[in-house]
CSV table of N, CA and C in Angstrom, one decimal:
chain,number,residue,atom,x,y,z
V,95,UNK,N,28.2,-3.2,-26.0
V,95,UNK,CA,26.9,-3.9,-26.2
V,95,UNK,C,26.3,-4.1,-24.8
V,96,UNK,N,25.0,-3.7,-24.7
V,96,UNK,CA,24.4,-3.9,-23.4
V,96,UNK,C,23.6,-5.2,-23.4
V,97,UNK,N,23.5,-5.7,-22.2
V,97,UNK,CA,22.8,-7.0,-22.0
V,97,UNK,C,21.7,-6.7,-21.0
V,98,UNK,N,20.5,-7.2,-21.4
V,98,UNK,CA,19.3,-7.0,-20.6
V,98,UNK,C,18.7,-8.3,-20.3
V,99,UNK,N,18.4,-8.5,-19.0
V,99,UNK,CA,17.7,-9.7,-18.6
V,99,UNK,C,16.2,-9.7,-19.0
V,100,UNK,N,15.6,-10.8,-19.4
V,100,UNK,CA,14.2,-10.8,-19.7
V,100,UNK,C,13.4,-10.4,-18.4
V,101,UNK,N,12.2,-9.8,-18.7
V,101,UNK,CA,11.4,-9.4,-17.6
V,101,UNK,C,11.1,-10.4,-16.5
V,102,UNK,N,10.8,-11.6,-17.0
V,102,UNK,CA,10.4,-12.7,-16.0
V,102,UNK,C,11.6,-13.1,-15.2
V,103,UNK,N,12.8,-13.0,-15.7
V,103,UNK,CA,14.0,-13.3,-14.9
V,103,UNK,C,14.2,-12.2,-13.8
V,104,UNK,N,14.0,-11.0,-14.2
V,104,UNK,CA,14.1,-9.9,-13.2
V,104,UNK,C,13.1,-10.0,-12.1
V,105,UNK,N,11.9,-10.4,-12.5
V,105,UNK,CA,10.8,-10.6,-11.5
V,105,UNK,C,11.2,-11.7,-10.5
V,106,UNK,N,11.8,-12.8,-11.0
V,106,UNK,CA,12.2,-13.9,-10.2
V,106,UNK,C,13.3,-13.4,-9.2
V,107,UNK,N,14.2,-12.6,-9.7
V,107,UNK,CA,15.3,-12.1,-8.8
V,107,UNK,C,14.7,-11.2,-7.7
V,108,UNK,N,13.7,-10.4,-8.1
V,108,UNK,CA,13.1,-9.5,-7.2
V,108,UNK,C,12.3,-10.3,-6.1
V,109,UNK,N,11.8,-11.4,-6.5
V,109,UNK,CA,11.0,-12.2,-5.5
V,109,UNK,C,11.9,-12.6,-4.3
V,110,UNK,N,13.2,-12.8,-4.5
V,110,UNK,CA,14.1,-13.2,-3.5
V,110,UNK,C,14.4,-12.1,-2.5
V,111,UNK,N,14.0,-10.9,-2.9
V,111,UNK,CA,14.2,-9.7,-2.0
V,111,UNK,C,13.0,-9.4,-1.2
V,112,UNK,N,12.1,-10.3,-1.1
V,112,UNK,CA,10.8,-10.0,-0.5
V,112,UNK,C,10.9,-9.2,0.8
V,113,UNK,N,11.8,-9.5,1.7
V,113,UNK,CA,11.8,-8.9,3.0
V,113,UNK,C,12.9,-7.8,3.1
V,114,UNK,N,13.5,-7.5,2.0
V,114,UNK,CA,14.5,-6.4,2.0
V,114,UNK,C,13.9,-5.1,1.5
V,115,UNK,N,13.2,-4.5,2.4
V,115,UNK,CA,12.4,-3.3,2.0
V,115,UNK,C,13.3,-2.1,1.5
V,116,UNK,N,14.5,-2.0,2.1
V,116,UNK,CA,15.4,-0.9,1.7
V,116,UNK,C,15.8,-1.0,0.2
V,117,UNK,N,16.1,-2.2,-0.2
V,117,UNK,CA,16.4,-2.5,-1.6
V,117,UNK,C,15.3,-2.1,-2.5
V,118,UNK,N,14.1,-2.5,-2.1
V,118,UNK,CA,12.9,-2.2,-2.9
V,118,UNK,C,12.7,-0.7,-3.1
V,119,UNK,N,12.9,0.0,-2.0
V,119,UNK,CA,12.7,1.5,-2.1
V,119,UNK,C,13.7,2.1,-3.0
V,120,UNK,N,14.9,1.5,-3.1
V,120,UNK,CA,15.9,2.0,-4.0
V,120,UNK,C,15.5,1.6,-5.5
V,121,UNK,N,15.0,0.4,-5.6
V,121,UNK,CA,14.6,-0.1,-7.0
V,121,UNK,C,13.4,0.8,-7.5
V,122,UNK,N,12.6,1.4,-6.7
V,122,UNK,CA,11.5,2.2,-7.1
V,122,UNK,C,12.0,3.3,-8.0
V,123,UNK,N,13.2,3.8,-7.8
V,123,UNK,CA,13.8,4.9,-8.5
V,123,UNK,C,14.6,4.6,-9.7
V,124,UNK,N,14.8,3.3,-10.0
V,124,UNK,CA,15.6,3.0,-11.2
V,124,UNK,C,15.0,3.3,-12.5
V,125,UNK,N,13.8,2.7,-12.7
V,125,UNK,CA,13.1,2.9,-14.0
V,125,UNK,C,11.6,2.5,-13.8
V,126,UNK,N,10.8,2.7,-14.7
V,126,UNK,CA,9.4,2.4,-14.6
V,126,UNK,C,9.1,0.9,-14.4
V,127,UNK,N,9.8,0.1,-15.1
V,127,UNK,CA,9.7,-1.4,-14.9
V,127,UNK,C,10.0,-1.8,-13.6
V,128,UNK,N,11.2,-1.4,-13.1
V,128,UNK,CA,11.6,-1.8,-11.7
V,128,UNK,C,10.6,-1.3,-10.7
V,129,UNK,N,10.2,-0.1,-10.9
V,129,UNK,CA,9.2,0.5,-10.0
V,129,UNK,C,7.9,-0.3,-9.9
V,130,UNK,N,7.4,-0.7,-11.1
V,130,UNK,CA,6.2,-1.5,-11.1
V,130,UNK,C,6.4,-2.9,-10.4
V,131,UNK,N,7.5,-3.5,-10.7
V,131,UNK,CA,7.7,-4.8,-10.0
V,131,UNK,C,7.8,-4.6,-8.5
V,132,UNK,N,8.6,-3.6,-8.1
V,132,UNK,CA,8.8,-3.3,-6.7
V,132,UNK,C,7.4,-3.0,-6.0
V,133,UNK,N,6.6,-2.2,-6.6
V,133,UNK,CA,5.3,-1.8,-6.0
V,133,UNK,C,4.5,-3.1,-5.9
V,134,UNK,N,4.5,-3.9,-6.9
V,134,UNK,CA,3.7,-5.1,-6.9
V,134,UNK,C,4.0,-6.0,-5.8
V,135,UNK,N,5.3,-6.2,-5.5
V,135,UNK,CA,5.8,-7.0,-4.4
V,135,UNK,C,5.6,-6.4,-3.1
V,136,UNK,N,5.8,-5.1,-3.0
V,136,UNK,CA,5.6,-4.4,-1.7
V,136,UNK,C,4.2,-4.4,-1.3
V,137,UNK,N,3.3,-4.3,-2.2
V,137,UNK,CA,1.8,-4.2,-1.9
V,137,UNK,C,1.1,-5.5,-1.8
V,138,UNK,N,1.7,-6.6,-2.2
V,138,UNK,CA,1.0,-7.9,-2.3
V,138,UNK,C,0.5,-8.3,-0.9
V,139,UNK,N,1.3,-8.0,0.1
V,139,UNK,CA,0.9,-8.3,1.5
V,139,UNK,C,1.1,-7.2,2.4
V,140,UNK,N,0.7,-6.0,2.0
V,140,UNK,CA,0.9,-4.8,2.8
V,140,UNK,C,0.4,-4.8,4.2
V,141,UNK,N,-0.7,-5.5,4.4
V,141,UNK,CA,-1.3,-5.6,5.7
V,141,UNK,C,-0.5,-6.4,6.6
V,142,UNK,N,0.1,-7.5,6.2
V,142,UNK,CA,1.0,-8.3,7.0
V,142,UNK,C,2.2,-7.4,7.5
V,143,UNK,N,2.7,-6.7,6.5
V,143,UNK,CA,3.9,-5.9,6.9
V,143,UNK,C,3.6,-4.9,7.9
V,144,UNK,N,2.5,-4.1,7.8
V,144,UNK,CA,2.2,-3.1,8.7
V,144,UNK,C,1.8,-3.7,10.1
V,145,UNK,N,1.0,-4.8,10.0
V,145,UNK,CA,0.5,-5.4,11.3
V,145,UNK,C,1.7,-6.0,12.1
V,146,UNK,N,2.6,-6.7,11.5
V,146,UNK,CA,3.6,-7.4,12.2
V,146,UNK,C,4.8,-6.5,12.6
V,147,UNK,N,4.8,-5.3,12.0
V,147,UNK,CA,5.9,-4.3,12.3
V,147,UNK,C,5.4,-3.3,13.3
V,148,UNK,N,4.1,-3.4,13.8
V,148,UNK,CA,3.5,-2.3,14.6
V,148,UNK,C,4.3,-2.1,15.9
V,149,UNK,N,5.0,-3.1,16.4
V,149,UNK,CA,5.7,-3.0,17.7
V,149,UNK,C,7.1,-2.4,17.5
V,150,UNK,N,7.5,-2.3,16.2
V,150,UNK,CA,8.9,-1.8,16.0
V,150,UNK,C,8.9,-0.3,15.7
V,151,UNK,N,7.7,0.3,15.6
V,151,UNK,CA,7.6,1.7,15.4
V,151,UNK,C,6.7,2.3,16.5
V,152,UNK,N,6.7,3.6,16.6
V,152,UNK,CA,5.8,4.3,17.6
V,152,UNK,C,4.4,4.2,17.1
V,153,UNK,N,3.5,4.4,18.1
V,153,UNK,CA,2.1,4.3,17.8
V,153,UNK,C,1.7,5.3,16.8
V,154,UNK,N,2.2,6.5,16.9
V,154,UNK,CA,1.9,7.6,15.9
V,154,UNK,C,2.4,7.2,14.5
V,155,UNK,N,3.5,6.6,14.4
V,155,UNK,CA,4.0,6.1,13.1
V,155,UNK,C,3.1,5.1,12.5
V,156,UNK,N,2.7,4.1,13.4
V,156,UNK,CA,1.8,3.1,13.0
V,156,UNK,C,0.5,3.7,12.4
V,157,UNK,N,-0.1,4.7,13.1
V,157,UNK,CA,-1.3,5.3,12.7
V,157,UNK,C,-1.1,6.1,11.3
V,158,UNK,N,0.1,6.7,11.2
V,158,UNK,CA,0.3,7.5,10.0
V,158,UNK,C,0.5,6.5,8.8
V,159,UNK,N,1.2,5.4,9.0
V,159,UNK,CA,1.4,4.4,7.9
V,159,UNK,C,0.0,3.8,7.5
V,160,UNK,N,-0.7,3.4,8.6
V,160,UNK,CA,-2.1,2.8,8.3
V,160,UNK,C,-3.0,3.7,7.6
V,161,UNK,N,-3.0,5.0,8.0
V,161,UNK,CA,-3.8,6.0,7.4
V,161,UNK,C,-3.4,6.2,5.9
V,162,UNK,N,-2.1,6.2,5.7
V,162,UNK,CA,-1.6,6.4,4.3
V,162,UNK,C,-2.0,5.3,3.4
V,163,UNK,N,-1.9,4.1,3.9
V,163,UNK,CA,-2.3,2.9,3.1
V,163,UNK,C,-3.8,3.0,2.8
V,164,UNK,N,-4.6,3.3,3.8
V,164,UNK,CA,-6.1,3.4,3.5
V,164,UNK,C,-6.4,4.5,2.6
V,165,UNK,N,-5.7,5.6,2.7
V,165,UNK,CA,-6.0,6.8,1.8
V,165,UNK,C,-5.6,6.4,0.4
V,166,UNK,N,-4.5,5.7,0.2
V,166,UNK,CA,-4.0,5.3,-1.1
V,166,UNK,C,-5.0,4.3,-1.8
V,167,UNK,N,-5.5,3.4,-1.0
V,167,UNK,CA,-6.5,2.5,-1.5
V,167,UNK,C,-7.8,3.2,-1.8
V,168,UNK,N,-8.2,4.1,-1.0
V,168,UNK,CA,-9.4,4.9,-1.2
V,168,UNK,C,-9.3,5.7,-2.5
V,169,UNK,N,-8.1,6.2,-2.8
V,169,UNK,CA,-7.8,7.0,-4.1
V,169,UNK,C,-8.1,6.1,-5.3
V,170,UNK,N,-8.0,4.8,-5.1
V,170,UNK,CA,-8.2,3.9,-6.3
V,170,UNK,C,-9.6,3.5,-6.4
V,171,UNK,N,-10.5,3.8,-5.5
V,171,UNK,CA,-11.9,3.5,-5.6
V,171,UNK,C,-12.5,4.2,-6.8
V,172,UNK,N,-13.5,3.6,-7.4
V,172,UNK,CA,-14.3,4.3,-8.4
V,172,UNK,C,-15.1,5.4,-7.8
V,173,UNK,N,-15.4,6.5,-8.5
V,173,UNK,CA,-16.0,7.6,-8.0
V,173,UNK,C,-17.4,7.3,-7.4
V,174,UNK,N,-18.0,6.3,-7.9
V,174,UNK,CA,-19.3,5.9,-7.3
V,174,UNK,C,-19.2,5.4,-5.9
V,175,UNK,N,-18.1,4.6,-5.6
V,175,UNK,CA,-17.9,4.2,-4.3
V,175,UNK,C,-17.5,5.3,-3.3
V,176,UNK,N,-16.7,6.2,-3.8
V,176,UNK,CA,-16.3,7.4,-3.0
V,176,UNK,C,-17.6,8.2,-2.6
V,177,UNK,N,-18.5,8.4,-3.6
V,177,UNK,CA,-19.7,9.1,-3.4
V,177,UNK,C,-20.6,8.4,-2.4
V,178,UNK,N,-20.6,7.1,-2.4
V,178,UNK,CA,-21.4,6.4,-1.5
V,178,UNK,C,-20.9,6.5,0.0
V,179,UNK,N,-19.6,6.4,0.1
V,179,UNK,CA,-19.0,6.6,1.4
V,179,UNK,C,-19.2,8.0,1.9
V,180,UNK,N,-19.1,9.0,1.1
V,180,UNK,CA,-19.3,10.4,1.4
V,180,UNK,C,-20.8,10.6,1.9
V,181,UNK,N,-21.7,10.0,1.1
V,181,UNK,CA,-23.1,10.1,1.4
V,181,UNK,C,-23.4,9.5,2.8
V,182,UNK,N,-22.6,8.5,3.2
V,182,UNK,CA,-22.8,7.9,4.5
V,182,UNK,C,-21.9,8.5,5.6
V,183,UNK,N,-21.4,9.7,5.3
V,183,UNK,CA,-20.6,10.4,6.2
V,183,UNK,C,-19.3,9.7,6.6
V,184,UNK,N,-18.7,9.0,5.7
V,184,UNK,CA,-17.4,8.4,5.9
V,184,UNK,C,-16.4,9.3,5.0
V,185,UNK,N,-15.6,10.1,5.7
V,185,UNK,CA,-14.7,11.0,5.0
V,185,UNK,C,-13.3,10.5,5.1
V,186,UNK,N,-12.7,10.1,4.0
V,186,UNK,CA,-11.4,9.6,3.9
V,186,UNK,C,-10.6,10.6,2.9
V,187,UNK,N,-9.6,11.2,3.4
V,187,UNK,CA,-8.8,12.1,2.5
V,187,UNK,C,-7.9,11.2,1.6
V,188,UNK,N,-7.7,11.8,0.4
V,188,UNK,CA,-6.8,11.1,-0.5
V,188,UNK,C,-5.5,11.9,-0.5
V,189,UNK,N,-4.4,11.1,-0.8
V,189,UNK,CA,-3.1,11.8,-0.7
V,189,UNK,C,-2.9,12.9,-1.7
V,190,UNK,N,-3.6,12.9,-2.8
V,190,UNK,CA,-3.5,13.9,-3.9
V,190,UNK,C,-4.8,13.9,-4.7
V,191,UNK,N,-5.0,14.9,-5.5
V,191,UNK,CA,-6.2,15.0,-6.4
V,191,UNK,C,-5.9,14.2,-7.7
V,192,UNK,N,-4.6,13.9,-7.9
V,192,UNK,CA,-4.3,13.2,-9.1
V,192,UNK,C,-4.6,11.7,-9.0
V,193,UNK,N,-5.0,11.0,-10.1
V,193,UNK,CA,-5.2,9.6,-10.0
V,193,UNK,C,-3.9,8.8,-9.6
V,194,UNK,N,-4.0,7.7,-8.9
V,194,UNK,CA,-2.8,7.0,-8.5
V,194,UNK,C,-2.0,6.5,-9.8
V,195,UNK,N,-0.7,6.3,-9.7
V,195,UNK,CA,0.1,5.8,-10.8
V,195,UNK,C,-0.2,4.3,-11.0
V,196,UNK,N,-0.6,3.6,-10.0
V,196,UNK,CA,-0.8,2.1,-10.1
V,196,UNK,C,-2.2,1.8,-9.5
V,197,UNK,N,-2.7,0.7,-9.9
V,197,UNK,CA,-3.9,0.2,-9.3
V,197,UNK,C,-3.5,-0.7,-8.0
V,198,UNK,N,-3.2,0.0,-6.9
V,198,UNK,CA,-2.7,-0.7,-5.8
V,198,UNK,C,-3.5,-1.9,-5.3
V,199,UNK,N,-4.9,-1.7,-5.2
V,199,UNK,CA,-5.7,-2.9,-4.7
V,199,UNK,C,-5.4,-4.2,-5.6
V,200,UNK,N,-5.1,-4.0,-6.8
V,200,UNK,CA,-4.9,-5.2,-7.7
V,200,UNK,C,-3.7,-6.0,-7.2
V,201,UNK,N,-2.8,-5.3,-6.6
V,201,UNK,CA,-1.5,-6.0,-6.1
V,201,UNK,C,-1.7,-6.7,-4.8
V,202,UNK,N,-2.7,-6.3,-4.0
V,202,UNK,CA,-3.0,-6.9,-2.7
V,202,UNK,C,-3.5,-8.4,-2.9
V,203,UNK,N,-2.6,-9.3,-2.5
V,203,UNK,CA,-3.0,-10.7,-2.7
V,203,UNK,C,-3.6,-11.4,-1.5
V,204,UNK,N,-3.5,-10.7,-0.4
V,204,UNK,CA,-4.1,-11.2,0.8
V,204,UNK,C,-5.0,-10.2,1.4
V,205,UNK,N,-6.1,-10.6,2.1
V,205,UNK,CA,-7.0,-9.7,2.7
V,205,UNK,C,-7.3,-10.2,4.1
V,206,UNK,N,-6.4,-10.0,5.1
V,206,UNK,CA,-6.6,-10.5,6.4
V,206,UNK,C,-7.6,-9.6,7.2
V,207,UNK,N,-8.8,-10.0,7.2
V,207,UNK,CA,-9.9,-9.1,7.7
V,207,UNK,C,-9.6,-8.7,9.2
V,208,UNK,N,-9.1,-9.6,10.0
V,208,UNK,CA,-8.9,-9.3,11.4
V,208,UNK,C,-7.9,-8.1,11.6
V,209,UNK,N,-6.8,-8.2,10.8
V,209,UNK,CA,-5.8,-7.2,10.9
V,209,UNK,C,-6.3,-5.8,10.4
V,210,UNK,N,-7.0,-5.9,9.3
V,210,UNK,CA,-7.6,-4.7,8.7
V,210,UNK,C,-8.6,-4.0,9.6
V,211,UNK,N,-9.4,-4.8,10.2
V,211,UNK,CA,-10.4,-4.3,11.2
V,211,UNK,C,-9.7,-3.7,12.4
V,212,UNK,N,-8.6,-4.3,12.9
V,212,UNK,CA,-7.9,-3.7,14.0
V,212,UNK,C,-7.2,-2.4,13.6
V,213,UNK,N,-6.7,-2.3,12.4
V,213,UNK,CA,-6.0,-1.1,11.9
V,213,UNK,C,-7.1,0.0,11.8
V,214,UNK,N,-8.2,-0.3,11.3
V,214,UNK,CA,-9.3,0.7,11.2
V,214,UNK,C,-9.8,1.1,12.5
V,215,UNK,N,-10.0,0.1,13.4
V,215,UNK,CA,-10.5,0.4,14.8
V,215,UNK,C,-9.5,1.4,15.5
V,216,UNK,N,-8.2,1.1,15.4
V,216,UNK,CA,-7.2,1.9,16.1
V,216,UNK,C,-7.2,3.3,15.5
V,217,UNK,N,-7.3,3.4,14.1
V,217,UNK,CA,-7.4,4.6,13.5
V,217,UNK,C,-8.6,5.5,13.9
V,218,UNK,N,-9.7,4.8,14.0
V,218,UNK,CA,-10.9,5.5,14.4
V,218,UNK,C,-10.9,6.0,15.8
V,219,UNK,N,-10.2,5.2,16.7
V,219,UNK,CA,-10.1,5.6,18.1
V,219,UNK,C,-9.2,6.9,18.2
V,220,UNK,N,-8.2,7.0,17.3
V,220,UNK,CA,-7.3,8.1,17.4
V,220,UNK,C,-8.0,9.3,16.8
V,221,UNK,N,-8.7,9.2,15.7
V,221,UNK,CA,-9.4,10.3,15.0
V,221,UNK,C,-10.8,9.9,14.6
V,222,UNK,N,-11.8,9.9,15.5
V,222,UNK,CA,-13.1,9.4,15.2
V,222,UNK,C,-13.8,10.2,14.1
V,223,UNK,N,-14.6,9.5,13.3
V,223,UNK,CA,-15.4,10.1,12.3
V,223,UNK,C,-16.7,10.6,12.8
V,224,UNK,N,-17.1,11.8,12.6
V,224,UNK,CA,-18.3,12.4,13.1
V,224,UNK,C,-19.3,12.5,12.0
């Protein structure tokens, strides 16, 4: 006989793992439900994570991670927004032509404008948009 915890109990348990990124990356592979909860928790304050860990990784890694996050978020934009950016000569590549599995922006619970501006500024300095 198998025993399964209710979804809200699992969510509470996962909440305690907030800073244990390695465990979350493992949970992504268990099943769709674990993946959804893990993504939700990993993305809720993605800017904090990248900004405060910027000194623990190389500058190139920081740029790559920042660029990946921005590209993933851009992939979630409606087509109208993408067209507007393209029209204004803002070219952001998307990780794939397929639509994202999750609505990542909906999981972002904080929007620290200063950190986001810094990340974008650093990214533009490295590879300016013409």
